[in-house]
């Protein structure tokens, strides 16, 4: 069994390893966000944020998210630009992450006036939601 687990680790399965750019972005958010802030991300990114930041999450692990299925669909609709313009503020979201997992739905976010780039590198952009 140990040999099997070791071989599995050396193959670097995606479920066990996140891109370093995403880890660095999470660490940046940990330094700039607060425990009162709410972040929006896909489930894998949200789970990383839960481990590395004090932020609350709009959506995350199935066992820790109320109304999981509804929120899962709402998050995907947001990243596919299918939510109303005021959806972020109506949900109390402070930060939006667009990283490798979210880019499976969209390469960029809609040009919403309440989104301001706060952090960006080649793979991850973190937006601050500016209340109108």
Tab-separated table of N, CA, C and O in Angstrom:
chain	number	residue	atom	x	y	z
A	1	UNK	N	0.819	-1.200	0.000
A	1	UNK	CA	0.000	0.000	0.000
A	1	UNK	C	0.864	1.265	0.000
A	1	UNK	O	0.552	2.194	-0.704
A	2	UNK	N	1.890	1.308	0.802
A	2	UNK	CA	2.734	2.495	0.865
A	2	UNK	C	3.346	2.777	-0.496
A	2	UNK	O	3.393	3.918	-0.951
A	3	UNK	N	3.801	1.744	-1.170
A	3	UNK	CA	4.387	1.914	-2.502
A	3	UNK	C	3.367	2.510	-3.459
A	3	UNK	O	3.683	3.402	-4.239
A	4	UNK	N	2.134	2.047	-3.395
A	4	UNK	CA	1.078	2.577	-4.253
A	4	UNK	C	0.820	4.044	-3.989
A	4	UNK	O	0.680	4.837	-4.915
A	5	UNK	N	0.759	4.434	-2.708
A	5	UNK	CA	0.551	5.839	-2.372
A	5	UNK	C	1.733	6.688	-2.825
A	5	UNK	O	1.562	7.794	-3.319
A	6	UNK	N	2.938	6.165	-2.658
A	6	UNK	CA	4.129	6.899	-3.082
A	6	UNK	C	4.123	7.116	-4.583
A	6	UNK	O	4.414	8.208	-5.067
A	7	UNK	N	3.783	6.086	-5.332
A	7	UNK	CA	3.710	6.209	-6.784
A	7	UNK	C	2.649	7.223	-7.176
A	7	UNK	O	2.831	8.026	-8.098
A	8	UNK	N	1.545	7.216	-6.456
A	8	UNK	CA	0.466	8.162	-6.718
A	8	UNK	C	0.949	9.595	-6.491
A	8	UNK	O	0.647	10.498	-7.271
A	9	UNK	N	1.712	9.819	-5.437
A	9	UNK	CA	2.223	11.153	-5.132
A	9	UNK	C	3.197	11.622	-6.216
A	9	UNK	O	3.179	12.781	-6.610
A	10	UNK	N	4.032	10.730	-6.714
A	10	UNK	CA	4.995	11.112	-7.732
A	10	UNK	C	4.334	11.445	-9.065
A	10	UNK	O	4.869	12.198	-9.856
A	11	UNK	N	3.160	10.897	-9.303
A	11	UNK	CA	2.452	11.220	-10.539
A	11	UNK	C	1.740	12.563	-10.443
A	11	UNK	O	1.184	13.041	-11.418
A	12	UNK	N	1.741	13.184	-9.251
A	12	UNK	CA	1.179	14.506	-8.987
A	12	UNK	C	-0.265	14.634	-9.461
A	12	UNK	O	-0.587	15.466	-10.303
A	13	UNK	N	-1.171	13.829	-8.917
A	13	UNK	CA	-2.571	13.948	-9.328
A	13	UNK	C	-3.135	15.326	-8.987
A	13	UNK	O	-2.811	15.899	-7.955
A	14	UNK	N	-3.952	15.851	-9.882
A	14	UNK	CA	-4.488	17.200	-9.717
A	14	UNK	C	-5.256	17.366	-8.417
A	14	UNK	O	-5.299	18.455	-7.849
A	15	UNK	N	-5.870	16.301	-7.924
A	15	UNK	CA	-6.643	16.397	-6.691
A	15	UNK	C	-5.766	16.669	-5.473
A	15	UNK	O	-6.258	17.102	-4.443
A	16	UNK	N	-4.474	16.416	-5.587
A	16	UNK	CA	-3.575	16.611	-4.449
A	16	UNK	C	-2.681	17.841	-4.585
A	16	UNK	O	-2.130	18.305	-3.602
A	17	UNK	N	-2.517	18.346	-5.780
A	17	UNK	CA	-1.597	19.451	-6.014
A	17	UNK	C	-2.277	20.555	-6.794
A	17	UNK	O	-2.875	20.317	-7.833
A	18	UNK	N	-2.178	21.767	-6.296
A	18	UNK	CA	-2.706	22.928	-6.998
A	18	UNK	C	-1.539	23.695	-7.618
A	18	UNK	O	-0.410	23.628	-7.121
A	19	UNK	N	-1.793	24.441	-8.690
A	19	UNK	CA	-0.722	25.249	-9.288
A	19	UNK	C	-0.166	26.235	-8.258
A	19	UNK	O	-0.921	26.800	-7.461
A	20	UNK	N	1.135	26.437	-8.277
A	20	UNK	CA	1.769	27.341	-7.318
A	20	UNK	C	1.187	28.747	-7.428
A	20	UNK	O	1.044	29.444	-6.424
A	21	UNK	N	0.801	29.157	-8.629
A	21	UNK	CA	0.211	30.490	-8.798
A	21	UNK	C	-1.082	30.625	-7.995
A	21	UNK	O	-1.351	31.680	-7.421
A	22	UNK	N	-1.862	29.559	-7.921
A	22	UNK	CA	-3.104	29.597	-7.149
A	22	UNK	C	-2.813	29.636	-5.653
A	22	UNK	O	-3.463	30.368	-4.903
A	23	UNK	N	-1.820	28.901	-5.215
A	23	UNK	CA	-1.417	28.918	-3.804
A	23	UNK	C	-0.906	30.315	-3.429
A	23	UNK	O	-1.277	30.860	-2.379
A	24	UNK	N	-0.105	30.914	-4.291
A	24	UNK	CA	0.410	32.261	-4.018
A	24	UNK	C	-0.721	33.288	-3.980
A	24	UNK	O	-0.720	34.189	-3.139
A	25	UNK	N	-1.692	33.143	-4.873
A	25	UNK	CA	-2.839	34.054	-4.871
A	25	UNK	C	-3.647	33.897	-3.581
A	25	UNK	O	-4.095	34.886	-2.996
A	26	UNK	N	-3.825	32.666	-3.133
A	26	UNK	CA	-4.538	32.423	-1.873
A	26	UNK	C	-3.788	33.060	-0.709
A	26	UNK	O	-4.405	33.666	0.184
A	27	UNK	N	-2.475	32.951	-0.711
A	27	UNK	CA	-1.680	33.566	0.350
A	27	UNK	C	-1.786	35.091	0.311
A	27	UNK	O	-1.843	35.747	1.349
A	28	UNK	N	-1.820	35.658	-0.897
A	28	UNK	CA	-2.018	37.102	-1.015
A	28	UNK	C	-3.373	37.489	-0.420
A	28	UNK	O	-3.480	38.458	0.334
A	29	UNK	N	-4.394	36.716	-0.754
A	29	UNK	CA	-5.730	37.006	-0.242
A	29	UNK	C	-5.783	36.872	1.280
A	29	UNK	O	-6.449	37.660	1.956
A	30	UNK	N	-5.055	35.916	1.821
A	30	UNK	CA	-4.996	35.755	3.278
A	30	UNK	C	-4.417	37.006	3.941
A	30	UNK	O	-4.854	37.403	5.023
A	31	UNK	N	-3.461	37.637	3.275
A	31	UNK	CA	-2.823	38.833	3.828
A	31	UNK	C	-3.669	40.091	3.640
A	31	UNK	O	-3.515	41.067	4.385
A	32	UNK	N	-4.562	40.093	2.659
A	32	UNK	CA	-5.317	41.300	2.338
A	32	UNK	C	-6.815	41.217	2.654
A	32	UNK	O	-7.493	42.236	2.672
A	33	UNK	N	-7.326	40.026	2.901
A	33	UNK	CA	-8.725	39.860	3.255
A	33	UNK	C	-8.879	39.754	4.764
A	33	UNK	O	-7.887	39.709	5.500
A	34	UNK	N	-10.119	39.713	5.207
A	34	UNK	CA	-10.382	39.572	6.640
A	34	UNK	C	-11.358	38.421	6.863
A	34	UNK	O	-11.998	37.937	5.920
A	35	UNK	N	-11.495	38.023	8.099
A	35	UNK	CA	-12.416	36.938	8.441
A	35	UNK	C	-13.872	37.328	8.191
A	35	UNK	O	-14.733	36.460	8.109
A	36	UNK	N	-14.145	38.604	8.031
A	36	UNK	CA	-15.506	39.056	7.740
A	36	UNK	C	-15.807	39.057	6.239
A	36	UNK	O	-16.963	39.169	5.846
A	37	UNK	N	-14.781	38.941	5.409
A	37	UNK	CA	-14.951	38.979	3.956
A	37	UNK	C	-15.475	37.646	3.427
A	37	UNK	O	-15.184	36.587	3.978
A	38	UNK	N	-16.202	37.728	2.315
A	38	UNK	CA	-16.735	36.538	1.644
A	38	UNK	C	-16.101	36.446	0.261
A	38	UNK	O	-16.085	37.430	-0.495
A	39	UNK	N	-15.592	35.264	-0.076
A	39	UNK	CA	-14.953	35.039	-1.375
A	39	UNK	C	-15.814	34.124	-2.231
A	39	UNK	O	-16.485	33.229	-1.728
A	40	UNK	N	-15.755	34.350	-3.536
A	40	UNK	CA	-16.461	33.524	-4.507
A	40	UNK	C	-15.437	32.831	-5.390
A	40	UNK	O	-14.537	33.476	-5.932
A	41	UNK	N	-15.578	31.520	-5.524
A	41	UNK	CA	-14.687	30.729	-6.367
A	41	UNK	C	-15.360	29.391	-6.658
A	41	UNK	O	-16.382	29.063	-6.050
A	42	UNK	N	-14.763	28.633	-7.551
A	42	UNK	CA	-15.234	27.270	-7.798
A	42	UNK	C	-14.916	26.408	-6.576
A	42	UNK	O	-14.154	26.817	-5.691
A	43	UNK	N	-15.474	25.223	-6.537
A	43	UNK	CA	-15.278	24.357	-5.369
A	43	UNK	C	-13.809	24.034	-5.085
A	43	UNK	O	-13.373	24.170	-3.938
A	44	UNK	N	-13.002	23.630	-6.069
A	44	UNK	CA	-11.599	23.316	-5.731
A	44	UNK	C	-10.826	24.532	-5.211
A	44	UNK	O	-10.059	24.430	-4.261
A	45	UNK	N	-11.047	25.686	-5.826
A	45	UNK	CA	-10.369	26.899	-5.366
A	45	UNK	C	-10.863	27.281	-3.977
A	45	UNK	O	-10.069	27.643	-3.100
A	46	UNK	N	-12.162	27.195	-3.755
A	46	UNK	CA	-12.731	27.535	-2.450
A	46	UNK	C	-12.164	26.636	-1.355
A	46	UNK	O	-11.889	27.092	-0.248
A	47	UNK	N	-11.966	25.375	-1.662
A	47	UNK	CA	-11.409	24.465	-0.658
A	47	UNK	C	-9.974	24.842	-0.320
A	47	UNK	O	-9.566	24.771	0.840
A	48	UNK	N	-9.211	25.293	-1.300
A	48	UNK	CA	-7.857	25.781	-1.024
A	48	UNK	C	-7.921	27.046	-0.172
A	48	UNK	O	-7.170	27.192	0.803
A	49	UNK	N	-8.842	27.947	-0.502
A	49	UNK	CA	-8.990	29.174	0.284
A	49	UNK	C	-9.372	28.870	1.727
A	49	UNK	O	-8.911	29.536	2.648
A	50	UNK	N	-10.206	27.863	1.913
A	50	UNK	CA	-10.617	27.480	3.272
A	50	UNK	C	-9.416	27.039	4.106
A	50	UNK	O	-9.378	27.270	5.315
A	51	UNK	N	-8.447	26.432	3.459
A	51	UNK	CA	-7.256	25.960	4.178
A	51	UNK	C	-6.230	27.055	4.409
A	51	UNK	O	-5.480	27.004	5.368
A	52	UNK	N	-6.197	28.074	3.539
A	52	UNK	CA	-5.092	29.025	3.571
A	52	UNK	C	-5.485	30.446	3.955
A	52	UNK	O	-4.605	31.303	4.079
A	53	UNK	N	-6.789	30.726	4.083
A	53	UNK	CA	-7.213	32.093	4.394
A	53	UNK	C	-8.234	32.090	5.531
A	53	UNK	O	-8.862	31.068	5.794
A	54	UNK	N	-8.446	33.252	6.143
A	54	UNK	CA	-9.487	33.348	7.163
A	54	UNK	C	-10.860	33.690	6.577
A	54	UNK	O	-11.841	33.800	7.307
A	55	UNK	N	-10.948	33.891	5.268
A	55	UNK	CA	-12.180	34.356	4.640
A	55	UNK	C	-13.309	33.341	4.732
A	55	UNK	O	-13.076	32.135	4.795
A	56	UNK	N	-14.528	33.863	4.712
A	56	UNK	CA	-15.703	33.010	4.581
A	56	UNK	C	-15.908	32.758	3.095
A	56	UNK	O	-15.469	33.547	2.258
A	57	UNK	N	-16.560	31.669	2.770
A	57	UNK	CA	-16.752	31.310	1.377
A	57	UNK	C	-18.229	31.232	1.043
A	57	UNK	O	-19.014	30.681	1.810
A	58	UNK	N	-18.592	31.773	-0.105
A	58	UNK	CA	-19.974	31.687	-0.553
A	58	UNK	C	-20.328	30.232	-0.841
A	58	UNK	O	-21.431	29.785	-0.580
A	59	UNK	N	-19.365	29.491	-1.366
A	59	UNK	CA	-19.579	28.127	-1.820
A	59	UNK	C	-18.278	27.372	-1.615
A	59	UNK	O	-17.217	27.910	-1.807
A	60	UNK	N	-18.394	26.109	-1.203
A	60	UNK	CA	-17.181	25.329	-0.999
A	60	UNK	C	-17.490	23.855	-0.940
A	60	UNK	O	-18.157	23.311	-1.805
A	61	UNK	N	-17.053	23.233	0.117
A	61	UNK	CA	-17.235	21.792	0.285
A	61	UNK	C	-18.710	21.464	0.460
A	61	UNK	O	-19.454	22.171	1.140
A	62	UNK	N	-19.148	20.375	-0.142
A	62	UNK	CA	-20.554	19.984	-0.113
A	62	UNK	C	-21.095	19.837	1.301
A	62	UNK	O	-22.222	20.229	1.587
A	63	UNK	N	-20.313	19.279	2.208
A	63	UNK	CA	-20.779	19.055	3.572
A	63	UNK	C	-20.798	20.332	4.413
A	63	UNK	O	-21.333	20.338	5.507
A	64	UNK	N	-20.197	21.411	3.916
A	64	UNK	CA	-20.101	22.643	4.690
A	64	UNK	C	-20.807	23.826	4.027
A	64	UNK	O	-20.663	24.955	4.478
A	65	UNK	N	-21.559	23.569	2.972
A	65	UNK	CA	-22.240	24.640	2.251
A	65	UNK	C	-23.745	24.423	2.306
A	65	UNK	O	-24.241	23.419	1.791
A	66	UNK	N	-24.443	25.357	2.940
A	66	UNK	CA	-25.902	25.302	2.927
A	66	UNK	C	-26.386	25.538	1.498
A	66	UNK	O	-25.833	26.375	0.787
A	67	UNK	N	-27.426	24.825	1.102
A	67	UNK	CA	-27.996	24.960	-0.236
A	67	UNK	C	-26.939	24.717	-1.313
A	67	UNK	O	-26.842	25.454	-2.287
A	68	UNK	N	-26.151	23.684	-1.110
A	68	UNK	CA	-25.006	23.374	-1.969
A	68	UNK	C	-25.371	23.350	-3.459
A	68	UNK	O	-24.713	24.006	-4.265
A	69	UNK	N	-26.365	22.582	-3.848
A	69	UNK	CA	-26.699	22.449	-5.273
A	69	UNK	C	-27.106	23.788	-5.883
A	69	UNK	O	-26.686	24.119	-6.994
A	70	UNK	N	-27.910	24.559	-5.171
A	70	UNK	CA	-28.333	25.857	-5.676
A	70	UNK	C	-27.140	26.800	-5.840
A	70	UNK	O	-27.010	27.501	-6.841
A	71	UNK	N	-26.256	26.799	-4.829
A	71	UNK	CA	-25.084	27.667	-4.901
A	71	UNK	C	-24.106	27.206	-5.971
A	71	UNK	O	-23.503	28.035	-6.659
A	72	UNK	N	-23.970	25.923	-6.133
A	72	UNK	CA	-23.093	25.389	-7.189
A	72	UNK	C	-23.552	25.904	-8.553
A	72	UNK	O	-22.738	26.373	-9.356
A	73	UNK	N	-24.840	25.843	-8.805
A	73	UNK	CA	-25.384	26.328	-10.070
A	73	UNK	C	-25.240	27.844	-10.187
A	73	UNK	O	-24.915	28.370	-11.257
A	74	UNK	N	-25.455	28.558	-9.085
A	74	UNK	CA	-25.337	30.017	-9.095
A	74	UNK	C	-23.912	30.453	-9.403
A	74	UNK	O	-23.689	31.406	-10.159
A	75	UNK	N	-22.929	29.758	-8.833
A	75	UNK	CA	-21.523	30.084	-9.073
A	75	UNK	C	-21.181	29.856	-10.544
A	75	UNK	O	-20.568	30.711	-11.190
A	76	UNK	N	-21.591	28.735	-11.083
A	76	UNK	CA	-21.310	28.465	-12.495
A	76	UNK	C	-21.989	29.509	-13.384
A	76	UNK	O	-21.393	29.999	-14.343
A	77	UNK	N	-23.226	29.870	-13.067
A	77	UNK	CA	-23.921	30.900	-13.858
A	77	UNK	C	-23.178	32.231	-13.790
A	77	UNK	O	-23.084	32.952	-14.785
A	78	UNK	N	-22.620	32.563	-12.608
A	78	UNK	CA	-21.866	33.810	-12.509
A	78	UNK	C	-20.666	33.783	-13.447
A	78	UNK	O	-20.447	34.728	-14.220
A	79	UNK	N	-19.875	32.717	-13.377
A	79	UNK	CA	-18.674	32.652	-14.209
A	79	UNK	C	-19.005	32.555	-15.698
A	79	UNK	O	-18.191	32.927	-16.534
A	80	UNK	N	-20.182	32.109	-16.037
A	80	UNK	CA	-20.618	32.050	-17.440
A	80	UNK	C	-21.369	33.324	-17.844
A	80	UNK	O	-21.980	33.383	-18.898
A	81	UNK	N	-21.315	34.363	-16.990
A	81	UNK	CA	-21.941	35.663	-17.245
A	81	UNK	C	-23.452	35.536	-17.420
A	81	UNK	O	-24.052	36.195	-18.258
A	82	UNK	N	-24.084	34.706	-16.600
A	82	UNK	CA	-25.524	34.494	-16.680
A	82	UNK	C	-26.242	34.944	-15.400
A	82	UNK	O	-27.372	34.540	-15.159
A	83	UNK	N	-25.588	35.764	-14.587
A	83	UNK	CA	-26.205	36.313	-13.379
A	83	UNK	C	-26.498	37.797	-13.604
A	83	UNK	O	-25.797	38.458	-14.372
A	84	UNK	N	-27.489	38.346	-12.923
A	84	UNK	CA	-27.753	39.787	-13.033
A	84	UNK	C	-26.539	40.600	-12.559
A	84	UNK	O	-25.733	40.127	-11.751
A	85	UNK	N	-26.435	41.823	-13.035
A	85	UNK	CA	-25.285	42.678	-12.719
A	85	UNK	C	-25.105	42.901	-11.226
A	85	UNK	O	-23.988	43.052	-10.746
A	86	UNK	N	-26.194	42.917	-10.451
A	86	UNK	CA	-26.091	43.191	-9.015
A	86	UNK	C	-25.992	41.921	-8.168
A	86	UNK	O	-26.073	41.981	-6.947
A	87	UNK	N	-25.795	40.780	-8.786
A	87	UNK	CA	-25.798	39.509	-8.058
A	87	UNK	C	-24.711	39.456	-6.983
A	87	UNK	O	-24.967	39.028	-5.858
A	88	UNK	N	-23.499	39.883	-7.303
A	88	UNK	CA	-22.400	39.827	-6.328
A	88	UNK	C	-22.742	40.607	-5.058
A	88	UNK	O	-22.588	40.084	-3.950
A	89	UNK	N	-23.179	41.834	-5.219
A	89	UNK	CA	-23.476	42.645	-4.043
A	89	UNK	C	-24.705	42.121	-3.302
A	89	UNK	O	-24.756	42.187	-2.078
A	90	UNK	N	-25.662	41.563	-4.030
A	90	UNK	CA	-26.847	41.025	-3.354
A	90	UNK	C	-26.506	39.794	-2.515
A	90	UNK	O	-27.223	39.473	-1.573
A	91	UNK	N	-25.407	39.132	-2.818
A	91	UNK	CA	-24.974	37.951	-2.075
A	91	UNK	C	-23.931	38.286	-1.005
A	91	UNK	O	-23.465	37.397	-0.289
A	92	UNK	N	-23.522	39.543	-0.916
A	92	UNK	CA	-22.544	39.948	0.094
A	92	UNK	C	-21.125	39.483	-0.210
A	92	UNK	O	-20.311	39.314	0.703
A	93	UNK	N	-20.804	39.324	-1.467
A	93	UNK	CA	-19.478	38.827	-1.865
A	93	UNK	C	-18.499	39.996	-1.943
A	93	UNK	O	-18.803	41.042	-2.514
A	94	UNK	N	-17.311	39.795	-1.365
A	94	UNK	CA	-16.271	40.831	-1.330
A	94	UNK	C	-15.134	40.586	-2.319
A	94	UNK	O	-14.493	41.529	-2.768
A	95	UNK	N	-14.851	39.316	-2.600
A	95	UNK	CA	-13.736	38.939	-3.462
A	95	UNK	C	-14.198	37.898	-4.476
A	95	UNK	O	-14.957	37.002	-4.130
A	96	UNK	N	-13.692	37.996	-5.711
A	96	UNK	CA	-13.978	37.009	-6.752
A	96	UNK	C	-12.636	36.518	-7.302
A	96	UNK	O	-11.778	37.325	-7.662
A	97	UNK	N	-12.484	35.205	-7.355
A	97	UNK	CA	-11.246	34.614	-7.849
A	97	UNK	C	-11.496	34.043	-9.237
A	97	UNK	O	-12.483	33.346	-9.467
A	98	UNK	N	-10.601	34.355	-10.165
A	98	UNK	CA	-10.621	33.775	-11.502
A	98	UNK	C	-9.273	33.100	-11.703
A	98	UNK	O	-8.279	33.736	-12.029
A	99	UNK	N	-9.246	31.815	-11.430
A	99	UNK	CA	-8.023	31.035	-11.554
A	99	UNK	C	-8.215	29.868	-12.503
A	99	UNK	O	-9.199	29.825	-13.244
A	100	UNK	N	-7.316	28.912	-12.474
A	100	UNK	CA	-7.385	27.793	-13.412
A	100	UNK	C	-8.698	27.019	-13.373
A	100	UNK	O	-9.209	26.635	-14.426
A	101	UNK	N	-9.265	26.815	-12.206
A	101	UNK	CA	-10.517	26.044	-12.118
A	101	UNK	C	-11.702	26.833	-12.678
A	101	UNK	O	-12.545	26.286	-13.379
A	102	UNK	N	-11.750	28.109	-12.383
A	102	UNK	CA	-12.849	28.958	-12.852
A	102	UNK	C	-12.764	29.184	-14.353
A	102	UNK	O	-13.777	29.372	-15.025
A	103	UNK	N	-11.546	29.149	-14.898
A	103	UNK	CA	-11.357	29.371	-16.324
A	103	UNK	C	-11.915	28.223	-17.169
A	103	UNK	O	-12.053	28.371	-18.380
A	104	UNK	N	-12.283	27.135	-16.542
A	104	UNK	CA	-12.988	26.071	-17.266
A	104	UNK	C	-14.368	26.565	-17.698
A	104	UNK	O	-14.938	26.085	-18.673
A	105	UNK	N	-14.918	27.533	-16.964
A	105	UNK	CA	-16.214	28.126	-17.298
A	105	UNK	C	-16.061	29.381	-18.142
A	105	UNK	O	-16.895	29.672	-18.988
A	106	UNK	N	-15.028	30.166	-17.863
A	106	UNK	CA	-14.858	31.442	-18.552
A	106	UNK	C	-13.405	31.903	-18.444
A	106	UNK	O	-12.805	31.819	-17.371
A	107	UNK	N	-12.865	32.412	-19.535
A	107	UNK	CA	-11.497	32.926	-19.527
A	107	UNK	C	-11.412	34.324	-18.922
A	107	UNK	O	-10.348	34.765	-18.523
A	108	UNK	N	-12.540	35.009	-18.869
A	108	UNK	CA	-12.562	36.356	-18.274
A	108	UNK	C	-13.945	36.605	-17.693
A	108	UNK	O	-14.913	35.962	-18.078
A	109	UNK	N	-14.015	37.542	-16.782
A	109	UNK	CA	-15.297	37.888	-16.174
A	109	UNK	C	-15.936	39.013	-16.966
A	109	UNK	O	-15.245	39.796	-17.613
A	110	UNK	N	-17.256	39.098	-16.897
A	110	UNK	CA	-17.919	40.196	-17.590
A	110	UNK	C	-17.453	41.531	-17.023
A	110	UNK	O	-17.074	41.613	-15.864
A	111	UNK	N	-17.452	42.547	-17.837
A	111	UNK	CA	-17.011	43.873	-17.400
A	111	UNK	C	-18.007	44.510	-16.451
A	111	UNK	O	-18.755	45.394	-16.845
A	112	UNK	N	-18.039	44.027	-15.232
A	112	UNK	CA	-18.960	44.569	-14.240
A	112	UNK	C	-18.325	45.779	-13.560
A	112	UNK	O	-17.155	45.735	-13.174
A	113	UNK	N	-19.083	46.851	-13.383
A	113	UNK	CA	-18.511	48.056	-12.779
A	113	UNK	C	-18.110	47.873	-11.319
A	113	UNK	O	-17.304	48.640	-10.803
A	114	UNK	N	-18.655	46.846	-10.652
A	114	UNK	CA	-18.328	46.658	-9.244
A	114	UNK	C	-17.143	45.723	-9.022
A	114	UNK	O	-16.861	45.343	-7.898
A	115	UNK	N	-16.428	45.361	-10.087
A	115	UNK	CA	-15.237	44.512	-9.950
A	115	UNK	C	-13.985	45.322	-10.242
A	115	UNK	O	-13.876	45.975	-11.272
A	116	UNK	N	-13.031	45.246	-9.321
A	116	UNK	CA	-11.757	45.952	-9.478
A	116	UNK	C	-10.634	44.942	-9.295
A	116	UNK	O	-10.609	44.212	-8.293
A	117	UNK	N	-9.695	44.889	-10.233
A	117	UNK	CA	-8.567	43.965	-10.106
A	117	UNK	C	-7.741	44.368	-8.892
A	117	UNK	O	-7.304	45.511	-8.768
A	118	UNK	N	-7.540	43.407	-7.982
A	118	UNK	CA	-6.748	43.650	-6.782
A	118	UNK	C	-5.427	42.883	-6.828
A	118	UNK	O	-4.453	43.289	-6.199
A	119	UNK	N	-5.417	41.774	-7.546
A	119	UNK	CA	-4.222	40.916	-7.648
A	119	UNK	C	-4.275	40.239	-9.006
A	119	UNK	O	-5.342	39.799	-9.437
A	120	UNK	N	-3.115	40.138	-9.657
A	120	UNK	CA	-3.105	39.458	-10.949
A	120	UNK	C	-1.719	38.921	-11.248
A	120	UNK	O	-0.718	39.589	-11.015
A	121	UNK	N	-1.698	37.691	-11.736
A	121	UNK	CA	-0.491	37.127	-12.321
A	121	UNK	C	-0.920	36.398	-13.591
A	121	UNK	O	-2.049	36.561	-14.045
A	122	UNK	N	-0.059	35.601	-14.163
A	122	UNK	CA	-0.359	34.962	-15.446
A	122	UNK	C	-1.524	33.973	-15.377
A	122	UNK	O	-2.197	33.741	-16.373
A	123	UNK	N	-1.791	33.393	-14.193
A	123	UNK	CA	-2.815	32.354	-14.087
A	123	UNK	C	-4.015	32.714	-13.224
A	123	UNK	O	-5.060	32.072	-13.327
A	124	UNK	N	-3.888	33.698	-12.361
A	124	UNK	CA	-4.940	33.991	-11.393
A	124	UNK	C	-5.177	35.504	-11.310
A	124	UNK	O	-4.225	36.281	-11.254
A	125	UNK	N	-6.456	35.866	-11.290
A	125	UNK	CA	-6.840	37.257	-11.030
A	125	UNK	C	-7.807	37.243	-9.851
A	125	UNK	O	-8.716	36.420	-9.799
A	126	UNK	N	-7.568	38.146	-8.909
A	126	UNK	CA	-8.477	38.321	-7.782
A	126	UNK	C	-9.092	39.710	-7.913
A	126	UNK	O	-8.378	40.703	-8.067
A	127	UNK	N	-10.419	39.737	-7.874
A	127	UNK	CA	-11.158	40.989	-7.980
A	127	UNK	C	-11.723	41.358	-6.615
A	127	UNK	O	-12.214	40.503	-5.887
A	128	UNK	N	-11.707	42.621	-6.306
A	128	UNK	CA	-12.378	43.171	-5.128
A	128	UNK	C	-13.724	43.681	-5.605
A	128	UNK	O	-13.810	44.365	-6.627
A	129	UNK	N	-14.770	43.322	-4.906
A	129	UNK	CA	-16.105	43.804	-5.239
A	129	UNK	C	-16.274	45.158	-4.561
A	129	UNK	O	-16.165	45.267	-3.336
A	130	UNK	N	-16.547	46.179	-5.369
A	130	UNK	CA	-16.735	47.530	-4.868
A	130	UNK	C	-18.232	47.795	-4.815
A	130	UNK	O	-18.916	47.765	-5.841
A	131	UNK	N	-18.743	48.013	-3.622
A	131	UNK	CA	-20.188	48.265	-3.462
A	131	UNK	C	-20.550	49.592	-4.122
A	131	UNK	O	-19.818	50.566	-3.974
A	132	UNK	N	-21.674	49.606	-4.835
A	132	UNK	CA	-22.084	50.845	-5.500
A	132	UNK	C	-22.461	51.921	-4.508
A	132	UNK	O	-22.750	51.729	-3.393
